[in-house]
Coordinates of C-alpha atoms in Angstrom, one line a residue:
M250 CA 1.3 29.8 17.6
S251 CA 4.9 30.2 16.7
D252 CA 6.0 29.7 13.1
P253 CA 6.7 26.0 12.7
Q254 CA 9.3 26.7 10.2
Q255 CA 11.3 28.9 12.7
P256 CA 10.7 27.7 16.2
G257 CA 12.2 29.8 18.9
F258 CA 14.5 29.0 21.9
L259 CA 11.5 28.4 24.2
T260 CA 9.6 26.4 21.7
R261 CA 12.7 24.1 21.2
L262 CA 13.1 23.7 25.0
R263 CA 9.7 22.8 25.7
A264 CA 9.8 20.2 22.7
N265 CA 12.9 18.7 24.1
L266 CA 11.5 18.3 27.5
A267 CA 8.3 16.6 26.0
G268 CA 10.5 14.3 23.8
E269 CA 9.1 15.6 20.6
R270 CA 10.9 15.5 17.3
D271 CA 11.8 18.5 15.0
T272 CA 9.6 18.6 11.9
A273 CA 11.9 20.5 9.7
Y274 CA 12.4 17.4 7.4
L275 CA 8.6 16.7 7.3
E276 CA 8.0 20.4 6.5
A277 CA 10.3 20.1 3.5
L278 CA 8.4 17.0 2.3
R279 CA 5.2 18.8 2.9
A280 CA 6.3 21.7 0.8
A281 CA 7.6 19.5 -2.1
G282 CA 4.5 17.3 -2.0
R283 CA 2.1 20.2 -2.5
V284 CA 2.5 19.5 -6.2
A285 CA 0.1 16.7 -5.6
Y286 CA -2.8 19.2 -5.5
D287 CA -1.8 20.3 -9.1
E288 CA -1.7 16.7 -10.1
I289 CA -5.2 16.0 -8.8
L290 CA -6.5 19.1 -10.6
A291 CA -5.0 17.9 -13.8
A292 CA -6.5 14.5 -13.2
D293 CA -9.9 16.0 -12.6
E294 CA -9.6 17.9 -15.9
L295 CA -8.6 14.8 -17.6
R296 CA -11.5 12.8 -16.2
Q297 CA -13.9 15.2 -17.6
Q298 CA -12.5 15.0 -21.1
L299 CA -12.6 11.2 -21.3
P300 CA -15.6 9.8 -23.0
S301 CA -15.5 6.7 -20.7
L302 CA -13.2 5.5 -18.1
W303 CA -13.8 1.9 -19.3
T304 CA -12.1 2.7 -22.7
A305 CA -9.5 5.1 -21.4
P306 CA -5.9 4.3 -22.4
P307 CA -3.6 2.9 -19.8
A308 CA -1.6 6.1 -19.5
A309 CA -4.7 8.1 -18.8
S310 CA -5.9 5.7 -16.1
S311 CA -2.4 5.6 -14.7
Q312 CA -2.4 9.4 -14.4
L313 CA -5.7 9.4 -12.6
L314 CA -4.6 6.7 -10.1
A315 CA -1.2 8.0 -9.3
A316 CA -2.6 11.6 -8.8
W317 CA -5.3 10.3 -6.5
N318 CA -2.9 8.4 -4.3
A319 CA -0.5 11.4 -4.1
F320 CA -3.5 13.6 -3.2
V321 CA -4.7 11.2 -0.3
L322 CA -1.2 10.8 1.1
Q323 CA -0.5 14.5 1.1
T324 CA -3.7 15.4 2.6
L325 CA -3.2 12.9 5.3
G326 CA 0.4 14.1 6.2
E327 CA -0.6 17.7 6.2
R328 CA -3.6 17.2 8.4
F329 CA -1.6 15.2 11.1
L330 CA 1.0 18.0 11.3
D331 CA -1.4 20.8 11.4
A332 CA -3.7 19.0 14.0
D333 CA -0.7 18.7 16.3
Y334 CA 0.4 22.3 15.9
E335 CA -3.1 23.5 16.7
A336 CA -3.4 21.3 19.7
S337 CA 0.0 22.2 21.0
P338 CA 0.9 25.7 19.8
A339 CA 3.7 26.0 22.3
T340 CA 5.7 23.3 20.5
A341 CA 4.6 24.1 16.9
G342 CA 7.4 22.7 14.7
F343 CA 7.9 19.7 16.8
V344 CA 5.6 16.6 17.2
P345 CA 5.5 13.4 19.2
P346 CA 7.5 10.5 17.7
V347 CA 4.3 8.5 16.8
T348 CA 3.0 11.6 14.9
Y349 CA 6.3 12.1 13.2
D350 CA 6.5 8.4 12.1
Q351 CA 2.9 8.5 10.7
A352 CA 3.2 11.8 8.9
A353 CA 6.6 10.6 7.5
A354 CA 5.2 7.4 6.1
W355 CA 2.7 9.4 4.1
L356 CA 4.6 12.4 3.1
H357 CA 7.6 10.1 1.9
A358 CA 5.4 8.4 -0.6
V359 CA 3.9 11.4 -2.2
G360 CA 7.0 12.2 -4.4
D361 CA 6.8 8.7 -6.0
W362 CA 3.2 8.9 -7.0
V363 CA 3.6 12.4 -8.3
S364 CA 6.4 11.1 -10.5
R365 CA 4.2 8.3 -11.8
A366 CA 1.5 10.7 -12.6
R367 CA 3.8 12.8 -14.6
Q368 CA 5.3 9.9 -16.4
A369 CA 1.8 8.8 -17.4
R370 CA 1.2 12.4 -18.7
A371 CA 4.5 12.4 -20.7
N372 CA 4.4 8.8 -22.2
P373 CA 1.1 7.7 -23.9
E374 CA 2.2 4.0 -23.5
Y375 CA 2.9 4.2 -19.8
D376 CA 1.0 1.6 -17.7
I377 CA 1.5 1.9 -14.0
A378 CA 0.0 -1.5 -13.4
M379 CA 3.1 -3.0 -14.9
H380 CA 5.3 -1.4 -12.5
T381 CA 3.6 -1.9 -9.2
V382 CA 1.0 -4.0 -7.3
L383 CA -2.4 -2.2 -7.5
P384 CA -4.6 -1.2 -5.9
A385 CA -1.9 -0.1 -3.4
P386 CA -2.6 -0.1 0.3
L387 CA -2.1 2.9 2.5
P388 CA 1.2 3.0 4.2
A389 CA 0.9 1.1 7.7
W390 CA -0.5 2.8 10.5
A391 CA 2.0 3.7 13.2
E392 CA 1.9 1.4 16.2
V393 CA 0.7 3.2 19.3
N394 CA -1.1 1.9 22.4
V395 CA -3.3 4.8 22.8
C396 CA -4.1 7.0 19.7
P397 CA -3.4 10.8 20.5
P398 CA -6.6 12.8 20.4
E399 CA -4.8 15.1 17.7
H400 CA -4.7 12.1 15.5
L401 CA -8.5 11.7 15.5
T402 CA -8.8 15.4 14.7
A403 CA -6.4 15.0 11.8
L404 CA -8.3 11.9 10.4
Q405 CA -11.7 13.6 10.8
A406 CA -10.2 16.6 8.9
A407 CA -9.0 14.4 6.1
V408 CA -12.5 12.8 5.6
A409 CA -14.2 15.5 3.7
P410 CA -11.8 16.0 0.8
V411 CA -11.0 12.4 0.4
R412 CA -14.7 11.4 0.6
E413 CA -15.8 14.1 -1.9
H414 CA -13.1 13.0 -4.5
A415 CA -13.8 9.3 -4.1
E416 CA -17.5 9.8 -4.6
V417 CA -16.9 12.0 -7.6
A418 CA -14.6 9.3 -9.1
V419 CA -17.1 6.6 -8.7
H420 CA -19.8 8.7 -10.3
A421 CA -17.6 9.3 -13.2
L422 CA -16.9 5.6 -13.6
V423 CA -20.6 4.6 -13.8
R424 CA -22.1 7.8 -15.6
V425 CA -21.9 6.3 -19.1
G426 CA -22.9 2.8 -18.0
V427 CA -21.0 -0.3 -16.9
P428 CA -19.9 -3.2 -19.2
P429 CA -22.1 -6.1 -18.2
Q430 CA -19.1 -8.4 -17.2
Y431 CA -18.1 -5.6 -14.7
E432 CA -21.6 -5.1 -13.1
S433 CA -21.2 -7.2 -10.0
L434 CA -17.7 -5.9 -9.4
V435 CA -18.9 -2.2 -9.7
N436 CA -21.6 -3.2 -7.2
R437 CA -18.9 -4.2 -4.8
V438 CA -17.3 -0.8 -5.3
R439 CA -20.5 1.0 -4.6
Q440 CA -20.7 -1.3 -1.4
D441 CA -17.2 -0.3 -0.3
L442 CA -18.1 3.4 -0.9
A443 CA -21.3 3.1 1.2
A444 CA -19.3 1.2 3.9
A445 CA -16.7 4.0 3.9
S446 CA -19.3 6.7 4.3
A447 CA -21.2 4.8 7.0
A448 CA -18.0 4.3 9.0
A449 CA -17.1 8.0 8.7
D450 CA -20.7 9.1 9.7
Y451 CA -20.7 6.8 12.6
A452 CA -17.4 8.0 13.8
A453 CA -18.7 11.7 13.6
G454 CA -21.7 10.7 15.7
L455 CA -19.6 9.2 18.3
R456 CA -17.6 12.4 19.0
T457 CA -18.3 13.8 22.4
G458 CA -16.8 16.5 24.6
R459 CA -16.1 13.9 27.2
H460 CA -13.0 11.6 26.9
H461 CA -13.6 7.8 27.1
P462 CA -10.8 5.4 26.0
G463 CA -13.2 2.8 24.5
L464 CA -15.1 5.4 22.5
H465 CA -11.8 7.0 21.4
E466 CA -10.6 3.7 20.0
L467 CA -14.0 3.0 18.2
I468 CA -13.9 6.4 16.5
E469 CA -10.3 5.7 15.4
Q470 CA -11.1 2.3 14.0
N471 CA -14.1 3.7 11.9
L472 CA -12.0 6.6 10.6
K473 CA -9.2 4.3 9.6
Q474 CA -11.6 1.9 8.0
A475 CA -13.2 4.7 5.9
L476 CA -10.0 6.2 4.7
E477 CA -8.6 2.7 3.7
L478 CA -11.8 2.0 1.8
W479 CA -11.8 5.3 0.0
F480 CA -8.0 4.9 -0.9
K481 CA -8.8 1.6 -2.5
V482 CA -12.0 2.8 -4.2
G483 CA -10.5 5.8 -5.7
Q484 CA -7.8 3.6 -7.4
L485 CA -10.5 1.2 -8.8
A486 CA -12.5 4.1 -10.1
A487 CA -9.3 5.5 -11.9
M488 CA -8.3 2.2 -13.4
P489 CA -11.4 -0.1 -13.6
S490 CA -9.4 -2.8 -15.4
L491 CA -8.1 -3.6 -11.9
L492 CA -11.5 -4.9 -11.0
A493 CA -10.6 -8.0 -13.0
G494 CA -7.6 -8.7 -10.7
P495 CA -3.9 -8.0 -10.7
R496 CA -2.2 -7.2 -13.9
F497 CA 1.4 -7.7 -12.9
D498 CA 3.0 -11.2 -13.6
V499 CA 1.4 -13.4 -10.9
W500 CA 4.2 -16.0 -11.8
C501 CA 7.0 -13.5 -11.0
M502 CA 8.2 -15.5 -7.9
T503 CA 7.8 -18.9 -9.4
D504 CA 10.9 -21.1 -10.0
R505 CA 11.9 -20.5 -13.5
A506 CA 13.2 -24.2 -13.9
T507 CA 9.8 -25.6 -13.3
L508 CA 7.6 -22.7 -14.5
V509 CA 6.3 -24.6 -17.6
R510 CA 5.1 -27.4 -15.4
W511 CA 3.2 -25.2 -13.1
K512 CA 1.6 -23.3 -15.9
R513 CA 0.3 -26.5 -17.2
D514 CA -1.4 -27.3 -13.9
P515 CA -4.9 -25.9 -13.4
G516 CA -4.6 -26.4 -9.6
A517 CA -1.4 -24.2 -9.6
H518 CA -3.2 -21.5 -11.6
H519 CA -6.0 -21.4 -9.2
A520 CA -3.8 -21.5 -6.1
L521 CA -1.6 -18.8 -7.2
N522 CA -4.4 -16.4 -8.2
E523 CA -5.9 -17.2 -4.8
M524 CA -2.7 -16.4 -3.1
W525 CA -2.6 -13.0 -4.7
R526 CA -6.3 -12.2 -4.3
T527 CA -6.2 -12.9 -0.6
D528 CA -2.8 -11.3 0.1
P529 CA -3.5 -8.3 2.4
N530 CA -0.4 -6.6 1.1
P531 CA 0.9 -7.9 -2.2
A532 CA 3.6 -5.1 -2.3
A533 CA 5.1 -6.5 0.9
T534 CA 5.3 -10.0 -0.8
L535 CA 6.9 -8.6 -3.9
A536 CA 9.3 -6.7 -1.7
I537 CA 10.8 -10.1 -0.6
Q538 CA 11.4 -11.0 -4.1
A539 CA 13.0 -7.6 -4.8
Q540 CA 15.5 -8.3 -1.9
I541 CA 16.2 -11.8 -3.1
E542 CA 17.0 -10.6 -6.6
A543 CA 19.3 -7.9 -5.2
A544 CA 21.1 -10.6 -3.3
L545 CA 21.4 -12.8 -6.2
Q546 CA 23.0 -10.0 -8.1
T547 CA 25.6 -9.5 -5.4
G548 CA 26.3 -13.2 -5.1
D549 CA 25.0 -13.3 -1.5
L550 CA 22.5 -16.0 -2.6
W551 CA 22.4 -18.6 -5.2
Y552 CA 19.9 -21.3 -6.3
H553 CA 20.0 -24.5 -4.4
V554 CA 19.8 -27.6 -6.6
P555 CA 19.1 -30.8 -4.5
Q556 CA 20.7 -34.0 -5.6
V557 CA 17.2 -35.6 -5.6
G558 CA 13.9 -33.8 -6.2
D559 CA 12.7 -30.7 -7.7
T560 CA 14.3 -27.2 -7.4
C561 CA 11.1 -25.5 -6.0
Y562 CA 9.0 -25.4 -2.9
F563 CA 5.6 -27.1 -3.5
E564 CA 3.4 -24.3 -2.2
P565 CA 2.4 -20.9 -3.8
P566 CA 4.2 -19.1 -5.2
F567 CA 6.2 -22.2 -6.0
S568 CA 9.4 -20.4 -5.4
P569 CA 12.9 -21.6 -6.1
L570 CA 15.0 -23.1 -3.3
Y571 CA 17.8 -20.7 -2.4
E572 CA 21.0 -21.2 -0.6
V573 CA 22.9 -18.4 1.3
R574 CA 26.6 -17.9 0.3
R575 CA 27.4 -14.9 2.4
P576 CA 25.6 -13.4 5.4
V577 CA 22.5 -11.5 4.3
R578 CA 19.3 -10.2 5.6
I579 CA 16.0 -11.1 3.8
F580 CA 12.6 -9.8 5.0
G581 CA 14.1 -8.9 8.2
V582 CA 15.6 -12.4 8.8
A583 CA 19.4 -12.7 9.2
L584 CA 20.6 -15.6 7.3
R585 CA 24.0 -17.4 7.6
P586 CA 26.0 -19.0 4.8
G587 CA 24.7 -22.5 4.0
T588 CA 21.1 -21.8 5.0
Q589 CA 18.5 -23.0 2.5
F590 CA 15.2 -21.1 2.2
A591 CA 12.1 -20.7 0.0
V592 CA 9.4 -18.0 -0.1
R593 CA 5.9 -18.4 1.0
G594 CA 3.2 -16.0 -0.2
G595 CA -0.4 -15.1 0.8
R596 CA -1.5 -14.3 4.4
S597 CA 1.6 -16.0 5.9
R598 CA 4.1 -14.4 3.6
G599 CA 7.8 -14.8 4.7
L600 CA 10.6 -17.3 4.5
V601 CA 10.5 -21.1 4.8
L602 CA 13.8 -22.4 6.1
G603 CA 15.3 -25.6 5.1
P604 CA 16.7 -28.2 4.7
F605 CA 14.2 -29.6 2.3
R606 CA 13.2 -33.1 1.5
P607 CA 11.9 -34.3 -1.8
T608 CA 8.0 -34.7 -2.0
Q609 CA 5.4 -35.1 -4.8
Q610 CA 2.7 -33.6 -2.5
V611 CA 1.7 -30.1 -3.7
N612 CA 0.0 -27.8 -1.1
Y613 CA -2.4 -25.8 -3.4
R614 CA -4.0 -23.8 -0.6
P615 CA -2.4 -20.6 0.3
R616 CA -1.9 -20.4 4.0

């Protein structure tokens, strides 16, 4: 196999004919991201020093969580690159576009988690839960009709280190006992850990020397399920306070003008908590709000104040009504001046386009 860092002329020619992409950028990310392994070692030492994870200060829990996420993402990114190089040594240093996109999604995210781990080490008052939605999901899987065999090899190679660290983290969480109010929640963590192990073991048992598309897909599904569960379990074991629910401001997307009213409404409290609890990707929902806030700062948007009725949309998260002043793109939607919209959360996150009519009927059920 040629050196992926210094591919020769023939390697480049073969890769070009195969439509593969140069991994020079990914290799730079990989090299920089290897500090994730230092962070997971530091986190392991910290975990051994803590009397109990249940009483750990937020900064310590933040360090454990951020180091875990960086470690998993770095491991996955490296395994994907190496599996492709080993399967196609004649084009080492180049990978198919789908492999490039998947490895890039993981390796890109490593630096941010490493930074957060180090911020937690430096600042004893740091609390990562105040800065991002947790537990964080894995970056999205690359869309592909047929998963390349090399991807299965990579996923299988990532199982052992990720599984071992997740199991050690859960053991550390429960070794000194579990507070009574968390027992049922910890049982669910144990259940997720068992489900991940079962999925990985089942995938391993399905491997055969003969290729079968249906079998290939089943192995892929089980390995992805296992890794997603371990990623979540590792975060919960690092910061057990997350078991009680999200710790960011659940009202952060609610209309400020009517906020007091909604906070006095028990139905709104329940509806909003349910919206965030059932949201498969809260970070994506918050990303909409971040885009809106940026557009408000530039004057591309402003708040729509109807002549009659309230200034908010009567469905969680009870967002303000907005009006477009200059062409802008929010959540992938191109909006023209004069367009009115609100934000919907939960499983059907996105924009609700106006115009809006006054109503007193509140839809408390997140869609």
